Amino acid sequence: MPAKSEKQKKFFGAVMGAKKGQKGVSGAAKKAAKEMPEKEIKKFLKKESFDSTVNDILKGIYNV
């Protein structure tokens, strides 16, 4: 699931940094890095496409 906001994307960037051993990462990002596999973190770092967002909205409206 791609990040929904720029704030989420920055957080998961910090999580990936912690996963790779980057210095200076602490708190929730460090904890998430320990608990999440790298493959899952990469999913959040992908940019959500506009089409995907529109499709999600339409599904909610029309119950498709």
mmCIF file with all atom_site columns, N, CA and C in Angstrom:
data_model
loop_
_atom_site.group_PDB
_atom_site.id
_atom_site.type_symbol
_atom_site.label_atom_id
_atom_site.label_alt_id
_atom_site.label_comp_id
_atom_site.label_asym_id
_atom_site.label_entity_id
_atom_site.label_seq_id
_atom_site.pdbx_PDB_ins_code
_atom_site.Cartn_x
_atom_site.Cartn_y
_atom_site.Cartn_z
_atom_site.occupancy
_atom_site.B_iso_or_equiv
_atom_site.pdbx_formal_charge
_atom_site.auth_seq_id
_atom_site.auth_comp_id
_atom_site.auth_asym_id
_atom_site.auth_atom_id
_atom_site.pdbx_PDB_model_num
ATOM 1   N N  . MET A 1 1  ? 0.841   -1.167 0.000   1.00 0.00 ? 1  MET A N  1
ATOM 2   C CA . MET A 1 1  ? 0.000   0.000  0.000   1.00 0.00 ? 1  MET A CA 1
ATOM 3   C C  . MET A 1 1  ? 0.891   1.237  0.000   1.00 0.00 ? 1  MET A C  1
ATOM 4   N N  . PRO A 1 2  ? 0.791   2.046  -1.034  1.00 0.00 ? 2  PRO A N  1
ATOM 5   C CA . PRO A 1 2  ? 1.625   3.249  -1.101  1.00 0.00 ? 2  PRO A CA 1
ATOM 6   C C  . PRO A 1 2  ? 1.262   4.263  -0.015  1.00 0.00 ? 2  PRO A C  1
ATOM 7   N N  . ALA A 1 3  ? 2.213   5.085  0.337   1.00 0.00 ? 3  ALA A N  1
ATOM 8   C CA . ALA A 1 3  ? 1.969   6.148  1.308   1.00 0.00 ? 3  ALA A CA 1
ATOM 9   C C  . ALA A 1 3  ? 0.900   7.089  0.757   1.00 0.00 ? 3  ALA A C  1
ATOM 10  N N  . LYS A 1 4  ? 0.017   7.539  1.618   1.00 0.00 ? 4  LYS A N  1
ATOM 11  C CA . LYS A 1 4  ? -1.077  8.418  1.211   1.00 0.00 ? 4  LYS A CA 1
ATOM 12  C C  . LYS A 1 4  ? -0.690  9.886  1.291   1.00 0.00 ? 4  LYS A C  1
ATOM 13  N N  . SER A 1 5  ? 0.333   10.219 2.050   1.00 0.00 ? 5  SER A N  1
ATOM 14  C CA . SER A 1 5  ? 0.722   11.613 2.207   1.00 0.00 ? 5  SER A CA 1
ATOM 15  C C  . SER A 1 5  ? 2.244   11.741 2.174   1.00 0.00 ? 5  SER A C  1
ATOM 16  N N  . GLU A 1 6  ? 2.694   12.976 2.022   1.00 0.00 ? 6  GLU A N  1
ATOM 17  C CA . GLU A 1 6  ? 4.132   13.239 2.020   1.00 0.00 ? 6  GLU A CA 1
ATOM 18  C C  . GLU A 1 6  ? 4.736   12.916 3.391   1.00 0.00 ? 6  GLU A C  1
ATOM 19  N N  . LYS A 1 7  ? 3.960   13.153 4.449   1.00 0.00 ? 7  LYS A N  1
ATOM 20  C CA . LYS A 1 7  ? 4.434   12.861 5.807   1.00 0.00 ? 7  LYS A CA 1
ATOM 21  C C  . LYS A 1 7  ? 4.674   11.360 5.990   1.00 0.00 ? 7  LYS A C  1
ATOM 22  N N  . GLN A 1 8  ? 3.757   10.535 5.474   1.00 0.00 ? 8  GLN A N  1
ATOM 23  C CA . GLN A 1 8  ? 3.937   9.080  5.546   1.00 0.00 ? 8  GLN A CA 1
ATOM 24  C C  . GLN A 1 8  ? 5.157   8.651  4.751   1.00 0.00 ? 8  GLN A C  1
ATOM 25  N N  . LYS A 1 9  ? 5.344   9.248  3.579   1.00 0.00 ? 9  LYS A N  1
ATOM 26  C CA . LYS A 1 9  ? 6.478   8.881  2.737   1.00 0.00 ? 9  LYS A CA 1
ATOM 27  C C  . LYS A 1 9  ? 7.797   9.212  3.437   1.00 0.00 ? 9  LYS A C  1
ATOM 28  N N  . LYS A 1 10 ? 7.851   10.365 4.108   1.00 0.00 ? 10 LYS A N  1
ATOM 29  C CA . LYS A 1 10 ? 9.063   10.739 4.844   1.00 0.00 ? 10 LYS A CA 1
ATOM 30  C C  . LYS A 1 10 ? 9.308   9.771  5.992   1.00 0.00 ? 10 LYS A C  1
ATOM 31  N N  . PHE A 1 11 ? 8.236   9.390  6.692   1.00 0.00 ? 11 PHE A N  1
ATOM 32  C CA . PHE A 1 11 ? 8.375   8.448  7.806   1.00 0.00 ? 11 PHE A CA 1
ATOM 33  C C  . PHE A 1 11 ? 8.954   7.125  7.310   1.00 0.00 ? 11 PHE A C  1
ATOM 34  N N  . PHE A 1 12 ? 8.398   6.592  6.228   1.00 0.00 ? 12 PHE A N  1
ATOM 35  C CA . PHE A 1 12 ? 8.888   5.304  5.730   1.00 0.00 ? 12 PHE A CA 1
ATOM 36  C C  . PHE A 1 12 ? 10.273  5.426  5.098   1.00 0.00 ? 12 PHE A C  1
ATOM 37  N N  . GLY A 1 13 ? 10.644  6.619  4.672   1.00 0.00 ? 13 GLY A N  1
ATOM 38  C CA . GLY A 1 13 ? 12.024  6.849  4.249   1.00 0.00 ? 13 GLY A CA 1
ATOM 39  C C  . GLY A 1 13 ? 12.966  6.697  5.437   1.00 0.00 ? 13 GLY A C  1
ATOM 40  N N  . ALA A 1 14 ? 12.536  7.236  6.592   1.00 0.00 ? 14 ALA A N  1
ATOM 41  C CA . ALA A 1 14 ? 13.332  7.088  7.820   1.00 0.00 ? 14 ALA A CA 1
ATOM 42  C C  . ALA A 1 14 ? 13.370  5.627  8.262   1.00 0.00 ? 14 ALA A C  1
ATOM 43  N N  . VAL A 1 15 ? 12.255  4.924  8.110   1.00 0.00 ? 15 VAL A N  1
ATOM 44  C CA . VAL A 1 15 ? 12.197  3.504  8.459   1.00 0.00 ? 15 VAL A CA 1
ATOM 45  C C  . VAL A 1 15 ? 13.195  2.723  7.601   1.00 0.00 ? 15 VAL A C  1
ATOM 46  N N  . MET A 1 16 ? 13.215  3.015  6.310   1.00 0.00 ? 16 MET A N  1
ATOM 47  C CA . MET A 1 16 ? 14.151  2.324  5.414   1.00 0.00 ? 16 MET A CA 1
ATOM 48  C C  . MET A 1 16 ? 15.587  2.663  5.791   1.00 0.00 ? 16 MET A C  1
ATOM 49  N N  . GLY A 1 17 ? 15.826  3.920  6.147   1.00 0.00 ? 17 GLY A N  1
ATOM 50  C CA . GLY A 1 17 ? 17.166  4.304  6.587   1.00 0.00 ? 17 GLY A CA 1
ATOM 51  C C  . GLY A 1 17 ? 17.600  3.522  7.812   1.00 0.00 ? 17 GLY A C  1
ATOM 52  N N  . ALA A 1 18 ? 16.692  3.381  8.762   1.00 0.00 ? 18 ALA A N  1
ATOM 53  C CA . ALA A 1 18 ? 16.998  2.604  9.971   1.00 0.00 ? 18 ALA A CA 1
ATOM 54  C C  . ALA A 1 18 ? 17.256  1.148  9.620   1.00 0.00 ? 18 ALA A C  1
ATOM 55  N N  . LYS A 1 19 ? 16.481  0.621  8.684   1.00 0.00 ? 19 LYS A N  1
ATOM 56  C CA . LYS A 1 19 ? 16.638  -0.773 8.259   1.00 0.00 ? 19 LYS A CA 1
ATOM 57  C C  . LYS A 1 19 ? 18.029  -0.995 7.656   1.00 0.00 ? 19 LYS A C  1
ATOM 58  N N  . LYS A 1 20 ? 18.524  0.019  6.947   1.00 0.00 ? 20 LYS A N  1
ATOM 59  C CA . LYS A 1 20 ? 19.828  -0.089 6.287   1.00 0.00 ? 20 LYS A CA 1
ATOM 60  C C  . LYS A 1 20 ? 20.987  0.314  7.194   1.00 0.00 ? 20 LYS A C  1
ATOM 61  N N  . GLY A 1 21 ? 20.664  0.703  8.462   1.00 0.00 ? 21 GLY A N  1
ATOM 62  C CA . GLY A 1 21 ? 21.723  1.019  9.412   1.00 0.00 ? 21 GLY A CA 1
ATOM 63  C C  . GLY A 1 21 ? 22.132  2.475  9.467   1.00 0.00 ? 21 GLY A C  1
ATOM 64  N N  . GLN A 1 22 ? 21.323  3.354  8.926   1.00 0.00 ? 22 GLN A N  1
ATOM 65  C CA . GLN A 1 22 ? 21.629  4.782  8.939   1.00 0.00 ? 22 GLN A CA 1
ATOM 66  C C  . GLN A 1 22 ? 21.650  5.314  10.374  1.00 0.00 ? 22 GLN A C  1
ATOM 67  N N  . LYS A 1 23 ? 22.615  6.149  10.674  1.00 0.00 ? 23 LYS A N  1
ATOM 68  C CA . LYS A 1 23 ? 22.750  6.745  12.012  1.00 0.00 ? 23 LYS A CA 1
ATOM 69  C C  . LYS A 1 23 ? 21.728  7.874  12.168  1.00 0.00 ? 23 LYS A C  1
ATOM 70  N N  . GLY A 1 24 ? 21.321  8.116  13.410  1.00 0.00 ? 24 GLY A N  1
ATOM 71  C CA . GLY A 1 24 ? 20.454  9.245  13.709  1.00 0.00 ? 24 GLY A CA 1
ATOM 72  C C  . GLY A 1 24 ? 18.965  8.972  13.607  1.00 0.00 ? 24 GLY A C  1
ATOM 73  N N  . VAL A 1 25 ? 18.579  7.753  13.321  1.00 0.00 ? 25 VAL A N  1
ATOM 74  C CA . VAL A 1 25 ? 17.158  7.402  13.247  1.00 0.00 ? 25 VAL A CA 1
ATOM 75  C C  . VAL A 1 25 ? 16.765  6.793  14.578  1.00 0.00 ? 25 VAL A C  1
ATOM 76  N N  . SER A 1 26 ? 15.696  7.316  15.163  1.00 0.00 ? 26 SER A N  1
ATOM 77  C CA . SER A 1 26 ? 15.266  6.790  16.457  1.00 0.00 ? 26 SER A CA 1
ATOM 78  C C  . SER A 1 26 ? 13.742  6.803  16.547  1.00 0.00 ? 26 SER A C  1
ATOM 79  N N  . GLY A 1 27 ? 13.240  6.416  17.685  1.00 0.00 ? 27 GLY A N  1
ATOM 80  C CA . GLY A 1 27 ? 11.806  6.465  17.944  1.00 0.00 ? 27 GLY A CA 1
ATOM 81  C C  . GLY A 1 27 ? 11.010  5.459  17.139  1.00 0.00 ? 27 GLY A C  1
ATOM 82  N N  . ALA A 1 28 ? 9.860   5.927  16.662  1.00 0.00 ? 28 ALA A N  1
ATOM 83  C CA . ALA A 1 28 ? 8.922   5.056  15.964  1.00 0.00 ? 28 ALA A CA 1
ATOM 84  C C  . ALA A 1 28 ? 9.509   4.469  14.686  1.00 0.00 ? 28 ALA A C  1
ATOM 85  N N  . ALA A 1 29 ? 10.327  5.251  13.985  1.00 0.00 ? 29 ALA A N  1
ATOM 86  C CA . ALA A 1 29 ? 10.919  4.759  12.745  1.00 0.00 ? 29 ALA A CA 1
ATOM 87  C C  . ALA A 1 29 ? 11.859  3.583  13.015  1.00 0.00 ? 29 ALA A C  1
ATOM 88  N N  . LYS A 1 30 ? 12.632  3.684  14.070  1.00 0.00 ? 30 LYS A N  1
ATOM 89  C CA . LYS A 1 30 ? 13.564  2.602  14.419  1.00 0.00 ? 30 LYS A CA 1
ATOM 90  C C  . LYS A 1 30 ? 12.795  1.343  14.832  1.00 0.00 ? 30 LYS A C  1
ATOM 91  N N  . LYS A 1 31 ? 11.728  1.533  15.599  1.00 0.00 ? 31 LYS A N  1
ATOM 92  C CA . LYS A 1 31 ? 10.905  0.406  16.036  1.00 0.00 ? 31 LYS A CA 1
ATOM 93  C C  . LYS A 1 31 ? 10.232  -0.266 14.839  1.00 0.00 ? 31 LYS A C  1
ATOM 94  N N  . ALA A 1 32 ? 9.689   0.545  13.923  1.00 0.00 ? 32 ALA A N  1
ATOM 95  C CA . ALA A 1 32 ? 9.034   -0.002 12.734  1.00 0.00 ? 32 ALA A CA 1
ATOM 96  C C  . ALA A 1 32 ? 10.025  -0.779 11.876  1.00 0.00 ? 32 ALA A C  1
ATOM 97  N N  . ALA A 1 33 ? 11.262  -0.285 11.793  1.00 0.00 ? 33 ALA A N  1
ATOM 98  C CA . ALA A 1 33 ? 12.290  -0.961 10.990  1.00 0.00 ? 33 ALA A CA 1
ATOM 99  C C  . ALA A 1 33 ? 12.584  -2.353 11.529  1.00 0.00 ? 33 ALA A C  1
ATOM 100 N N  . LYS A 1 34 ? 12.529  -2.501 12.841  1.00 0.00 ? 34 LYS A N  1
ATOM 101 C CA . LYS A 1 34 ? 12.780  -3.814 13.450  1.00 0.00 ? 34 LYS A CA 1
ATOM 102 C C  . LYS A 1 34 ? 11.628  -4.784 13.186  1.00 0.00 ? 34 LYS A C  1
ATOM 103 N N  . GLU A 1 35 ? 10.415  -4.251 13.091  1.00 0.00 ? 35 GLU A N  1
ATOM 104 C CA . GLU A 1 35 ? 9.231   -5.100 12.988  1.00 0.00 ? 35 GLU A CA 1
ATOM 105 C C  . GLU A 1 35 ? 8.782   -5.395 11.557  1.00 0.00 ? 35 GLU A C  1
ATOM 106 N N  . MET A 1 36 ? 9.211   -4.576 10.588  1.00 0.00 ? 36 MET A N  1
ATOM 107 C CA . MET A 1 36 ? 8.729   -4.729 9.215   1.00 0.00 ? 36 MET A CA 1
ATOM 108 C C  . MET A 1 36 ? 9.815   -5.288 8.302   1.00 0.00 ? 36 MET A C  1
ATOM 109 N N  . PRO A 1 37 ? 9.426   -6.194 7.404   1.00 0.00 ? 37 PRO A N  1
ATOM 110 C CA . PRO A 1 37 ? 10.399  -6.648 6.401   1.00 0.00 ? 37 PRO A CA 1
ATOM 111 C C  . PRO A 1 37 ? 10.642  -5.536 5.367   1.00 0.00 ? 37 PRO A C  1
ATOM 112 N N  . GLU A 1 38 ? 11.809  -5.530 4.783   1.00 0.00 ? 38 GLU A N  1
ATOM 113 C CA . GLU A 1 38 ? 12.180  -4.497 3.814   1.00 0.00 ? 38 GLU A CA 1
ATOM 114 C C  . GLU A 1 38 ? 11.196  -4.430 2.642   1.00 0.00 ? 38 GLU A C  1
ATOM 115 N N  . LYS A 1 39 ? 10.715  -5.557 2.214   1.00 0.00 ? 39 LYS A N  1
ATOM 116 C CA . LYS A 1 39 ? 9.772   -5.610 1.096   1.00 0.00 ? 39 LYS A CA 1
ATOM 117 C C  . LYS A 1 39 ? 8.495   -4.810 1.410   1.00 0.00 ? 39 LYS A C  1
ATOM 118 N N  . GLU A 1 40 ? 8.028   -4.905 2.637   1.00 0.00 ? 40 GLU A N  1
ATOM 119 C CA . GLU A 1 40 ? 6.823   -4.186 3.058   1.00 0.00 ? 40 GLU A CA 1
ATOM 120 C C  . GLU A 1 40 ? 7.080   -2.675 3.120   1.00 0.00 ? 40 GLU A C  1
ATOM 121 N N  . ILE A 1 41 ? 8.256   -2.289 3.586   1.00 0.00 ? 41 ILE A N  1
ATOM 122 C CA . ILE A 1 41 ? 8.615   -0.870 3.655   1.00 0.00 ? 41 ILE A CA 1
ATOM 123 C C  . ILE A 1 41 ? 8.648   -0.282 2.252   1.00 0.00 ? 41 ILE A C  1
ATOM 124 N N  . LYS A 1 42 ? 9.199   -1.024 1.307   1.00 0.00 ? 42 LYS A N  1
ATOM 125 C CA . LYS A 1 42 ? 9.281   -0.551 -0.079  1.00 0.00 ? 42 LYS A CA 1
ATOM 126 C C  . LYS A 1 42 ? 7.902   -0.296 -0.669  1.00 0.00 ? 42 LYS A C  1
ATOM 127 N N  . LYS A 1 43 ? 6.910   -1.084 -0.274  1.00 0.00 ? 43 LYS A N  1
ATOM 128 C CA . LYS A 1 43 ? 5.542   -0.870 -0.761  1.00 0.00 ? 43 LYS A CA 1
ATOM 129 C C  . LYS A 1 43 ? 5.034   0.515  -0.349  1.00 0.00 ? 43 LYS A C  1
ATOM 130 N N  . PHE A 1 44 ? 5.364   0.919  0.876   1.00 0.00 ? 44 PHE A N  1
ATOM 131 C CA . PHE A 1 44 ? 4.923   2.222  1.351   1.00 0.00 ? 44 PHE A CA 1
ATOM 132 C C  . PHE A 1 44 ? 5.682   3.363  0.695   1.00 0.00 ? 44 PHE A C  1
ATOM 133 N N  . LEU A 1 45 ? 6.879   3.105  0.216   1.00 0.00 ? 45 LEU A N  1
ATOM 134 C CA . LEU A 1 45 ? 7.673   4.152  -0.414  1.00 0.00 ? 45 LEU A CA 1
ATOM 135 C C  . LEU A 1 45 ? 7.267   4.415  -1.864  1.00 0.00 ? 45 LEU A C  1
ATOM 136 N N  . LYS A 1 46 ? 6.502   3.518  -2.442  1.00 0.00 ? 46 LYS A N  1
ATOM 137 C CA . LYS A 1 46 ? 6.040   3.741  -3.811  1.00 0.00 ? 46 LYS A CA 1
ATOM 138 C C  . LYS A 1 46 ? 5.052   4.898  -3.829  1.00 0.00 ? 46 LYS A C  1
ATOM 139 N N  . LYS A 1 47 ? 5.141   5.689  -4.864  1.00 0.00 ? 47 LYS A N  1
ATOM 140 C CA . LYS A 1 47 ? 4.235   6.816  -5.004  1.00 0.00 ? 47 LYS A CA 1
ATOM 141 C C  . LYS A 1 47 ? 2.890   6.304  -5.516  1.00 0.00 ? 47 LYS A C  1
ATOM 142 N N  . GLU A 1 48 ? 1.833   6.732  -4.861  1.00 0.00 ? 48 GLU A N  1
ATOM 143 C CA . GLU A 1 48 ? 0.499   6.318  -5.287  1.00 0.00 ? 48 GLU A CA 1
ATOM 144 C C  . GLU A 1 48 ? 0.124   7.092  -6.546  1.00 0.00 ? 48 GLU A C  1
ATOM 145 N N  . SER A 1 49 ? -0.381  6.390  -7.528  1.00 0.00 ? 49 SER A N  1
ATOM 146 C CA . SER A 1 49 ? -0.731  7.051  -8.777  1.00 0.00 ? 49 SER A CA 1
ATOM 147 C C  . SER A 1 49 ? -2.099  7.722  -8.672  1.00 0.00 ? 49 SER A C  1
ATOM 148 N N  . PHE A 1 50 ? -2.290  8.727  -9.476  1.00 0.00 ? 50 PHE A N  1
ATOM 149 C CA . PHE A 1 50 ? -3.556  9.451  -9.499  1.00 0.00 ? 50 PHE A CA 1
ATOM 150 C C  . PHE A 1 50 ? -4.696  8.518  -9.879  1.00 0.00 ? 50 PHE A C  1
ATOM 151 N N  . ASP A 1 51 ? -4.472  7.646  -10.869 1.00 0.00 ? 51 ASP A N  1
ATOM 152 C CA . ASP A 1 51 ? -5.502  6.709  -11.316 1.00 0.00 ? 51 ASP A CA 1
ATOM 153 C C  . ASP A 1 51 ? -5.940  5.790  -10.183 1.00 0.00 ? 51 ASP A C  1
ATOM 154 N N  . SER A 1 52 ? -5.008  5.354  -9.383  1.00 0.00 ? 52 SER A N  1
ATOM 155 C CA . SER A 1 52 ? -5.322  4.483  -8.264  1.00 0.00 ? 52 SER A CA 1
ATOM 156 C C  . SER A 1 52 ? -6.222  5.199  -7.264  1.00 0.00 ? 52 SER A C  1
ATOM 157 N N  . THR A 1 53 ? -5.918  6.457  -6.997  1.00 0.00 ? 53 THR A N  1
ATOM 158 C CA . THR A 1 53 ? -6.715  7.249  -6.059  1.00 0.00 ? 53 THR A CA 1
ATOM 159 C C  . THR A 1 53 ? -8.125  7.440  -6.592  1.00 0.00 ? 53 THR A C  1
ATOM 160 N N  . VAL A 1 54 ? -8.248  7.778  -7.865  1.00 0.00 ? 54 VAL A N  1
ATOM 161 C CA . VAL A 1 54 ? -9.561  7.983  -8.479  1.00 0.00 ? 54 VAL A CA 1
ATOM 162 C C  . VAL A 1 54 ? -10.364 6.688  -8.447  1.00 0.00 ? 54 VAL A C  1
ATOM 163 N N  . ASN A 1 55 ? -9.731  5.565  -8.765  1.00 0.00 ? 55 ASN A N  1
ATOM 164 C CA . ASN A 1 55 ? -10.424 4.276  -8.740  1.00 0.00 ? 55 ASN A CA 1
ATOM 165 C C  . ASN A 1 55 ? -10.929 3.946  -7.346  1.00 0.00 ? 55 ASN A C  1
ATOM 166 N N  . ASP A 1 56 ? -10.144 4.233  -6.314  1.00 0.00 ? 56 ASP A N  1
ATOM 167 C CA . ASP A 1 56 ? -10.565 3.979  -4.928  1.00 0.00 ? 56 ASP A CA 1
ATOM 168 C C  . ASP A 1 56 ? -11.777 4.831  -4.583  1.00 0.00 ? 56 ASP A C  1
ATOM 169 N N  . ILE A 1 57 ? -11.772 6.085  -5.009  1.00 0.00 ? 57 ILE A N  1
ATOM 170 C CA . ILE A 1 57 ? -12.899 6.970  -4.733  1.00 0.00 ? 57 ILE A CA 1
ATOM 171 C C  . ILE A 1 57 ? -14.151 6.476  -5.433  1.00 0.00 ? 57 ILE A C  1
ATOM 172 N N  . LEU A 1 58 ? -14.009 6.107  -6.699  1.00 0.00 ? 58 LEU A N  1
ATOM 173 C CA . LEU A 1 58 ? -15.173 5.625  -7.458  1.00 0.00 ? 58 LEU A CA 1
ATOM 174 C C  . LEU A 1 58 ? -15.719 4.328  -6.886  1.00 0.00 ? 58 LEU A C  1
ATOM 175 N N  . LYS A 1 59 ? -14.845 3.448  -6.430  1.00 0.00 ? 59 LYS A N  1
ATOM 176 C CA . LYS A 1 59 ? -15.302 2.208  -5.805  1.00 0.00 ? 59 LYS A CA 1
ATOM 177 C C  . LYS A 1 59 ? -16.139 2.502  -4.571  1.00 0.00 ? 59 LYS A C  1
ATOM 178 N N  . GLY A 1 60 ? -15.705 3.496  -3.792  1.00 0.00 ? 60 GLY A N  1
ATOM 179 C CA . GLY A 1 60 ? -16.449 3.869  -2.592  1.00 0.00 ? 60 GLY A CA 1
ATOM 180 C C  . GLY A 1 60 ? -17.800 4.459  -2.907  1.00 0.00 ? 60 GLY A C  1
ATOM 181 N N  . ILE A 1 61 ? -17.872 5.235  -3.984  1.00 0.00 ? 61 ILE A N  1
ATOM 182 C CA . ILE A 1 61 ? -19.144 5.886  -4.349  1.00 0.00 ? 61 ILE A CA 1
ATOM 183 C C  . ILE A 1 61 ? -20.116 4.870  -4.945  1.00 0.00 ? 61 ILE A C  1
ATOM 184 N N  . TYR A 1 62 ? -19.638 4.041  -5.844  1.00 0.00 ? 62 TYR A N  1
ATOM 185 C CA . TYR A 1 62 ? -20.518 3.151  -6.595  1.00 0.00 ? 62 TYR A CA 1
ATOM 186 C C  . TYR A 1 62 ? -20.536 1.717  -6.079  1.00 0.00 ? 62 TYR A C  1
ATOM 187 N N  . ASN A 1 63 ? -19.821 1.446  -4.993  1.00 0.00 ? 63 ASN A N  1
ATOM 188 C CA . ASN A 1 63 ? -19.777 0.105  -4.404  1.00 0.00 ? 63 ASN A CA 1
ATOM 189 C C  . ASN A 1 63 ? -19.437 -0.972 -5.428  1.00 0.00 ? 63 ASN A C  1
ATOM 190 N N  . VAL A 1 64 ? -18.453 -0.673 -6.258  1.00 0.00 ? 64 VAL A N  1
ATOM 191 C CA . VAL A 1 64 ? -18.037 -1.609 -7.307  1.00 0.00 ? 64 VAL A CA 1
ATOM 192 C C  . VAL A 1 64 ? -17.054 -2.585 -6.757  1.00 0.00 ? 64 VAL A C  1
#
